[in-house]
Tab-separated table of C-alpha atoms in Angstrom:
chain	number	residue	atom	x	y	z
V	30	MET	CA	189.108	228.935	127.914
V	31	THR	CA	186.613	231.656	128.068
V	32	LEU	CA	186.411	233.900	130.981
V	33	SER	CA	182.932	234.529	132.507
V	34	ARG	CA	181.824	237.999	132.289
V	35	LYS	CA	181.539	239.996	135.727
V	36	ALA	CA	178.048	240.659	136.571
V	37	ASP	CA	178.616	244.305	137.490
V	38	VAL	CA	180.800	245.718	134.305
V	39	GLN	CA	182.259	248.882	135.171
V	40	PRO	CA	181.508	251.555	132.297
V	41	ARG	CA	184.451	253.081	130.558
V	42	PRO	CA	185.346	256.489	131.957
V	43	PRO	CA	183.386	259.349	130.163
V	44	ARG	CA	185.214	261.231	127.492
V	45	ARG	CA	185.843	264.749	128.512
V	46	GLY	CA	185.882	267.975	126.318
V	47	LEU	CA	183.421	270.240	124.223
V	48	THR	CA	184.338	268.241	120.912
V	49	ALA	CA	183.593	264.894	122.691
V	50	LEU	CA	180.366	266.389	123.786
V	51	LEU	CA	179.209	267.540	120.361
V	52	ARG	CA	180.248	264.617	118.544
V	53	SER	CA	178.060	262.257	120.926
V	54	ARG	CA	175.118	260.487	119.035
V	55	GLY	CA	173.045	261.460	121.979
V	56	VAL	CA	173.481	265.017	121.130
V	57	HIS	CA	172.740	264.566	117.521
V	58	LEU	CA	169.587	262.688	118.470
V	59	THR	CA	168.463	265.598	120.898
V	60	ALA	CA	169.124	267.953	118.227
V	61	ILE	CA	166.746	266.186	115.706
V	62	GLY	CA	164.282	265.755	118.632
V	63	TRP	CA	164.658	269.624	119.198
V	64	LEU	CA	163.920	270.309	115.636
V	65	GLY	CA	161.056	267.945	115.625
V	66	GLY	CA	159.517	269.734	118.571
V	67	ASN	CA	159.625	273.158	116.515
V	68	ALA	CA	157.823	271.286	113.777
V	69	VAL	CA	155.353	269.819	115.951
V	70	VAL	CA	154.252	273.234	117.388
V	71	LEU	CA	154.267	274.739	113.828
V	72	ALA	CA	151.827	271.797	112.692
V	73	VAL	CA	149.499	271.882	115.924
V	74	ALA	CA	149.485	275.578	116.998
V	75	GLY	CA	147.636	277.396	114.398
V	76	ASP	CA	147.398	281.074	115.009
V	77	ALA	CA	147.814	281.068	118.782
V	78	LEU	CA	148.935	279.272	121.600
V	79	PRO	CA	146.497	278.188	124.480
V	80	PHE	CA	148.771	279.394	127.346
V	81	ASP	CA	148.053	282.233	129.862
V	82	TRP	CA	151.439	284.079	129.640
V	83	PRO	CA	150.692	287.685	130.642
V	84	ALA	CA	154.589	288.512	131.444
V	85	ALA	CA	155.428	287.145	127.611
V	86	ALA	CA	155.207	289.616	124.800
V	87	PRO	CA	151.929	288.756	122.461
V	88	GLN	CA	153.566	286.824	119.698
V	89	THR	CA	152.610	284.306	117.115
V	90	PRO	CA	153.480	280.637	117.844
V	91	ILE	CA	156.534	281.317	115.405
V	92	GLY	CA	157.459	284.136	117.534
V	93	HIS	CA	157.608	282.296	120.689
V	94	LEU	CA	159.451	279.529	118.714
V	95	VAL	CA	162.079	282.129	117.719
V	96	ASP	CA	162.444	283.077	121.568
V	97	ALA	CA	162.783	279.713	122.572
V	98	ASN	CA	165.579	278.988	120.137
V	99	LEU	CA	167.342	282.035	120.975
V	100	ALA	CA	167.433	280.927	124.446
V	101	LEU	CA	168.723	277.515	123.583
V	102	ALA	CA	171.642	279.430	121.718
V	103	GLU	CA	172.506	281.554	124.851
V	104	VAL	CA	172.826	278.206	126.590
V	105	LEU	CA	175.059	276.919	124.158
V	106	LEU	CA	177.236	279.947	124.380
V	107	LEU	CA	177.212	279.683	127.944
V	108	THR	CA	178.160	276.055	127.803
V	109	VAL	CA	181.260	276.850	125.527
V	110	LEU	CA	182.114	279.529	128.110
V	111	THR	CA	181.968	277.081	131.007
V	112	TYR	CA	184.168	274.628	129.151
V	113	TRP	CA	186.629	277.341	128.468
V	114	LEU	CA	186.768	278.540	131.753
V	115	THR	CA	187.106	275.246	133.314
V	116	ARG	CA	189.575	274.084	130.651
V	117	LYS	CA	192.671	274.052	132.960
V	118	ARG	CA	190.755	272.639	136.250
V	119	THR	CA	191.331	268.944	137.280
V	120	LEU	CA	187.723	267.742	136.457
V	121	PRO	CA	186.008	265.365	138.941
V	122	ASN	CA	184.864	262.003	137.714
V	123	LEU	CA	181.331	262.193	139.076
V	124	ALA	CA	180.627	258.447	138.145
V	125	ASP	CA	183.192	257.378	140.973
V	126	ARG	CA	180.967	259.226	143.391
V	127	ALA	CA	178.214	256.926	142.851
V	128	PRO	CA	177.896	253.462	143.846
V	129	GLU	CA	178.477	250.372	141.791
V	130	ARG	CA	176.045	250.043	138.938
V	131	SER	CA	173.546	247.656	140.394
V	132	VAL	CA	173.168	249.953	143.372
V	133	ALA	CA	173.236	252.849	141.267
V	134	ALA	CA	170.287	251.472	139.149
V	135	ARG	CA	168.227	250.717	142.148
V	136	GLU	CA	168.772	253.905	143.414
V	137	THR	CA	168.054	255.739	140.365
V	138	LEU	CA	164.779	253.903	139.932
V	139	PHE	CA	163.683	254.609	143.213
V	140	LEU	CA	164.347	258.350	142.844
V	141	LEU	CA	162.494	258.586	139.763
V	142	LEU	CA	159.615	256.607	141.125
V	143	TYR	CA	159.805	258.859	144.120
V	144	GLY	CA	159.752	262.080	142.359
V	145	ALA	CA	156.915	261.058	140.114
V	146	GLY	CA	155.055	260.180	143.581
V	147	GLY	CA	156.053	263.582	144.753
V	148	LEU	CA	154.527	265.268	141.620
V	149	GLY	CA	151.217	262.900	142.170
V	150	LEU	CA	150.945	263.724	145.722
V	151	GLY	CA	151.618	267.510	145.012
V	152	PHE	CA	148.713	267.562	142.418
V	153	ILE	CA	146.125	265.995	144.881
V	154	LEU	CA	147.222	267.905	148.032
V	155	ALA	CA	147.209	271.253	146.246
V	156	ARG	CA	143.829	270.463	144.379
V	157	LEU	CA	142.190	269.544	147.525
V	158	ALA	CA	143.162	272.846	149.124
V	159	GLY	CA	141.978	274.813	146.044
V	160	TRP	CA	145.572	275.840	144.623
V	161	HIS	CA	147.462	275.173	141.602
V	162	PRO	CA	149.331	271.694	141.474
V	163	PHE	CA	152.611	271.868	143.204
V	164	GLY	CA	155.399	271.442	140.703
V	165	LEU	CA	158.825	273.067	140.795
V	166	HIS	CA	157.463	276.509	139.944
V	167	LEU	CA	154.992	278.347	141.866
V	168	ALA	CA	151.990	279.441	139.591
V	169	GLY	CA	152.891	282.765	137.770
V	170	SER	CA	156.696	282.074	137.895
V	171	ILE	CA	158.627	283.561	134.759
V	172	TYR	CA	155.497	283.816	132.693
V	173	GLY	CA	153.179	285.480	135.067
V	174	THR	CA	149.378	284.758	135.588
V	175	HIS	CA	145.873	286.070	135.561
V	176	GLU	CA	144.868	283.547	138.282
V	177	HIS	CA	144.773	284.222	141.992
V	178	VAL	CA	147.817	283.109	143.920
V	179	SER	CA	147.617	283.527	147.909
V	180	PRO	CA	150.511	283.956	150.497
V	181	ALA	CA	149.276	280.644	151.872
V	182	GLU	CA	149.627	278.770	148.578
V	183	SER	CA	153.195	280.082	147.931
V	184	ILE	CA	154.282	279.176	151.389
V	185	ALA	CA	152.693	275.767	151.281
V	186	TRP	CA	154.366	275.223	147.793
V	187	ALA	CA	157.872	276.162	148.950
V	188	THR	CA	157.435	273.954	152.095
V	189	TYR	CA	156.143	270.891	150.259
V	190	ASN	CA	159.025	270.958	147.628
V	191	LEU	CA	161.680	271.756	149.942
V	192	LEU	CA	160.457	268.846	152.347
V	193	VAL	CA	159.708	266.203	149.323
V	194	TYR	CA	162.575	266.944	146.939
V	195	ALA	CA	165.271	268.120	149.189
V	196	VAL	CA	165.166	267.427	152.883
V	197	VAL	CA	163.743	263.775	152.765
V	198	PRO	CA	166.189	262.710	149.696
V	199	LEU	CA	169.228	264.498	151.532
V	200	LEU	CA	168.678	262.893	154.760
V	201	PHE	CA	168.151	259.461	153.222
V	202	PHE	CA	171.347	259.707	151.224
V	203	ARG	CA	173.608	261.715	153.474
V	204	ARG	CA	173.520	258.920	155.900
V	205	ARG	CA	175.208	256.588	153.285
V	206	TYR	CA	177.268	259.049	151.112
V	207	SER	CA	179.711	261.914	151.937
V	208	ALA	CA	179.082	265.570	151.194
V	209	GLU	CA	181.656	265.199	148.312
V	210	ALA	CA	179.794	262.092	146.931
V	211	LEU	CA	176.602	264.218	146.801
V	212	ASN	CA	178.358	267.104	144.990
V	213	LEU	CA	177.813	269.388	148.073
V	214	ARG	CA	181.560	270.362	148.610
V	215	SER	CA	183.808	272.586	146.167
V	216	SER	CA	187.126	271.252	145.350
V	217	ASN	CA	188.181	274.550	144.048
V	218	ARG	CA	186.371	277.578	145.541
V	219	ARG	CA	188.110	280.290	143.575
V	220	ALA	CA	187.652	278.637	140.305
V	221	ASP	CA	183.896	278.211	141.244
V	222	THR	CA	183.522	281.583	142.377
V	223	VAL	CA	185.021	283.007	139.048
V	224	LEU	CA	182.772	280.633	137.001
V	225	ILE	CA	179.587	281.681	139.122
V	226	GLY	CA	180.581	285.384	138.637
V	227	ALA	CA	180.776	285.233	134.835
V	228	ILE	CA	177.868	283.176	134.239
V	229	LEU	CA	175.571	285.175	136.639
V	230	LEU	CA	176.628	288.435	134.981
V	231	ILE	CA	175.968	287.319	131.557
V	232	GLU	CA	172.712	285.689	132.574
V	233	SER	CA	171.451	288.723	134.355
V	234	LEU	CA	172.315	291.144	131.469
V	235	VAL	CA	170.481	288.721	128.977
V	236	GLN	CA	167.455	288.573	131.496
V	237	ILE	CA	167.205	292.375	131.616
V	238	ALA	CA	167.676	293.039	127.934
V	239	VAL	CA	165.247	290.581	126.777
V	240	LEU	CA	162.606	290.489	129.533
V	241	ALA	CA	162.836	294.091	130.862
V	242	PRO	CA	161.792	292.599	134.268
V	243	GLY	CA	159.438	294.584	136.234
V	244	ILE	CA	161.616	294.572	139.235
V	245	PHE	CA	162.973	297.859	138.042
V	246	ASP	CA	159.589	299.434	138.456
V	247	LEU	CA	159.233	298.607	142.143
V	248	THR	CA	159.709	301.118	144.774
V	249	PRO	CA	162.746	300.769	146.941
V	250	GLY	CA	160.433	299.236	149.921
V	251	GLN	CA	158.945	296.840	147.508
V	252	LEU	CA	162.334	296.051	145.962
V	253	VAL	CA	163.944	295.308	149.201
V	254	LEU	CA	161.011	293.201	150.660
V	255	GLY	CA	160.080	291.489	147.433
V	256	ALA	CA	163.466	290.393	146.244
V	257	SER	CA	164.107	289.321	149.798
V	258	LEU	CA	160.881	287.361	149.889
V	259	THR	CA	161.460	285.855	146.362
V	260	PHE	CA	165.003	284.617	146.982
V	261	ILE	CA	163.718	282.734	150.256
V	262	LEU	CA	160.612	281.114	148.873
V	263	TYR	CA	162.277	280.255	145.442
V	264	LEU	CA	165.420	278.846	147.082
V	265	ALA	CA	163.006	276.598	149.165
V	266	GLY	CA	160.640	275.747	146.719
V	267	ALA	CA	162.577	275.633	143.388
V	268	VAL	CA	166.371	276.068	143.644
V	269	LEU	CA	167.346	273.494	146.398
V	270	PRO	CA	164.779	270.930	145.612
V	271	ALA	CA	166.312	270.889	142.010
V	272	MET	CA	169.817	271.110	143.479
V	273	ILE	CA	169.574	267.982	145.799
V	274	PHE	CA	167.143	265.864	143.972
V	275	ILE	CA	168.831	265.936	140.389
V	276	TYR	CA	172.083	267.523	140.574
V	277	ALA	CA	173.610	266.279	143.930
V	278	ILE	CA	171.958	262.797	143.819
V	279	LEU	CA	170.672	261.784	140.358
V	280	VAL	CA	173.459	263.276	138.073
V	281	PRO	CA	176.411	261.161	139.473
V	282	ARG	CA	174.190	257.850	139.072
V	283	PHE	CA	173.323	259.022	135.494
V	284	LEU	CA	176.917	259.194	134.794
V	285	ARG	CA	177.844	255.800	136.486
V	286	LEU	CA	175.012	254.096	134.519
V	287	THR	CA	175.682	255.624	130.998
V	288	GLY	CA	179.473	256.191	131.092
V	289	SER	CA	178.671	259.364	128.820
V	290	THR	CA	178.779	262.879	129.888
V	291	ALA	CA	176.470	263.818	127.014
V	292	THR	CA	173.761	261.403	127.767
V	293	THR	CA	174.032	262.476	131.504
V	294	VAL	CA	173.570	266.212	130.617
V	295	ILE	CA	170.592	265.270	128.496
V	296	LEU	CA	169.000	263.097	131.227
V	297	GLY	CA	169.624	266.132	133.453
V	298	GLY	CA	167.676	268.498	131.163
V	299	LEU	CA	164.769	265.868	130.683
V	300	THR	CA	164.525	265.227	134.641
V	301	TYR	CA	164.508	269.209	135.212
V	302	THR	CA	161.793	269.440	132.529
V	303	ALA	CA	159.498	266.733	134.128
V	304	LEU	CA	159.507	268.372	137.401
V	305	HIS	CA	157.694	271.346	135.870
V	306	ILE	CA	154.876	269.344	134.608
V	307	TRP	CA	152.319	271.059	136.686
V	308	ASP	CA	153.484	274.733	135.377
V	309	ALA	CA	149.959	276.722	135.849
V	310	TRP	CA	150.071	277.829	131.991
V	311	THR	CA	150.108	274.222	130.799
V	312	VAL	CA	146.974	273.065	129.333
V	313	PHE	CA	145.797	269.408	128.907
V	314	THR	CA	142.211	269.704	128.007
V	315	THR	CA	142.623	268.422	124.478
V	316	PRO	CA	145.233	266.239	122.745
V	317	GLY	CA	146.508	269.306	120.628
V	318	ASN	CA	146.893	271.402	123.638
V	319	ALA	CA	148.708	268.566	125.661
V	320	THR	CA	151.022	268.252	122.768
V	321	LEU	CA	151.849	272.026	122.902
V	322	SER	CA	152.254	271.937	126.650
V	323	VAL	CA	154.745	269.181	126.607
V	324	ALA	CA	156.491	270.731	123.458
V	325	PHE	CA	156.898	274.096	125.200
V	326	LEU	CA	157.917	272.630	128.563
V	327	LEU	CA	160.638	270.995	126.884
V	328	LEU	CA	161.536	274.147	124.794
V	329	THR	CA	161.511	276.272	128.162
V	330	TYR	CA	163.166	273.970	130.539
V	331	PHE	CA	165.328	271.431	128.748
V	332	ALA	CA	168.050	273.477	127.638
V	333	PRO	CA	168.486	275.352	131.266
V	334	GLY	CA	168.289	271.874	132.973
V	335	MET	CA	171.295	270.596	130.495
V	336	PHE	CA	173.073	273.513	131.390
V	337	LYS	CA	172.795	273.112	135.164
V	338	THR	CA	174.039	269.513	134.688
V	339	VAL	CA	177.026	270.816	132.725
V	340	LEU	CA	177.894	273.295	135.563
V	341	THR	CA	177.653	270.390	137.871
V	342	VAL	CA	179.660	267.821	135.767
V	343	ARG	CA	182.578	270.396	135.079
V	344	THR	CA	182.911	271.584	138.722
V	345	GLY	CA	181.703	268.662	140.954
V	346	ASN	CA	179.754	271.131	142.787
V	347	ALA	CA	176.010	271.224	142.697
V	348	TRP	CA	176.148	274.736	144.373
V	349	VAL	CA	177.426	276.609	141.388
V	350	HIS	CA	174.510	276.299	139.527
V	351	VAL	CA	172.300	277.552	142.265
V	352	TRP	CA	174.196	280.899	142.456
V	353	ALA	CA	175.305	281.232	138.866
V	354	TYR	CA	171.943	280.099	136.898
V	355	HIS	CA	168.931	279.870	139.240
V	356	ALA	CA	168.396	281.542	142.697
V	357	LEU	CA	169.390	285.063	141.463
V	358	ALA	CA	168.836	285.009	137.844
V	359	PRO	CA	166.281	283.992	136.715
V	360	HIS	CA	164.142	283.906	139.726
V	361	THR	CA	164.852	286.734	142.173
V	362	LEU	CA	165.424	289.051	139.119
V	363	ILE	CA	162.302	287.920	137.269
V	364	ASP	CA	159.726	286.967	140.038
V	365	ALA	CA	160.108	289.474	142.651
V	366	PRO	CA	157.179	291.636	141.114
V	367	HIS	CA	155.028	288.604	141.307
V	368	MET	CA	155.687	288.070	144.979
V	369	VAL	CA	154.992	291.888	145.558
V	370	HIS	CA	151.702	291.275	144.080
V	371	VAL	CA	151.085	287.935	146.003
V	372	PHE	CA	151.958	289.249	149.250
V	373	HIS	CA	150.259	292.675	148.582
V	374	LEU	CA	153.692	294.497	149.417
V	375	LYS	CA	153.447	298.175	149.643
């Protein structure tokens, strides 16, 4: 007699360990895709890229590709360090924090459609106000801009993102799930603190060595006001929205649906990239420019998005990436001079 298959089959527990992650077919396909993205840029870019990147060194497309691949190498090294620092921890199974597969699938689809709607509404409202579309980054973040960004635009961007991607989703899901189920509570504060300190130190040193951030050119008054303002605005407009929307809510559901840590990490990177689609430097005026924009969105944000997912999966604490690899470095470190300029701080 044949037993009927249950409608809601539970996935196998995800394999753990760096070796299992690297052996994943998804990782292999992602590596091929990354190399393909490099090839597309070389084929389409020609002698120059169409982006307004005043904060980036004037380089050929090959030079920018080298920088992107070096950034990926750093992320891979940080991933290895994270696995080593968490090797003795009792790791949480985030899939257990998500609901059963059928519910997780509905919630994931709802969240992805909601996020797309948030991006669409952010585009419309911002353009009606004469501003840059609202994505996860304020215009001029990281790369700088020659375009005007007003204090009103900066505050509206932070307020919109905080409400749409953090406050509303958190209120909705917190009524149904505990803080632990949403990765908002540390199970080992001491270990989390050590991990945060190690990653933050390395990332800060790399950012300082590679980007030579203009924060060190600010006067003491500009430094205090600019860094404080940058921290608050970017915490509201970029860090908390990404933390709640992706790493608190979506990541456990990705793991429940896929049963694979590697696939979850990849999906986290793709979702993080998608929320930056309206970065002010992107150019979609021609098919070639659109192709290059998508390619460099992936080359810029996919690896950091994956690493944020790794930190969350290894600790079960979405706050870890906030302090280790987002709020302070890069944003406060890199974007403080931009905020000094936007708010005309003396």
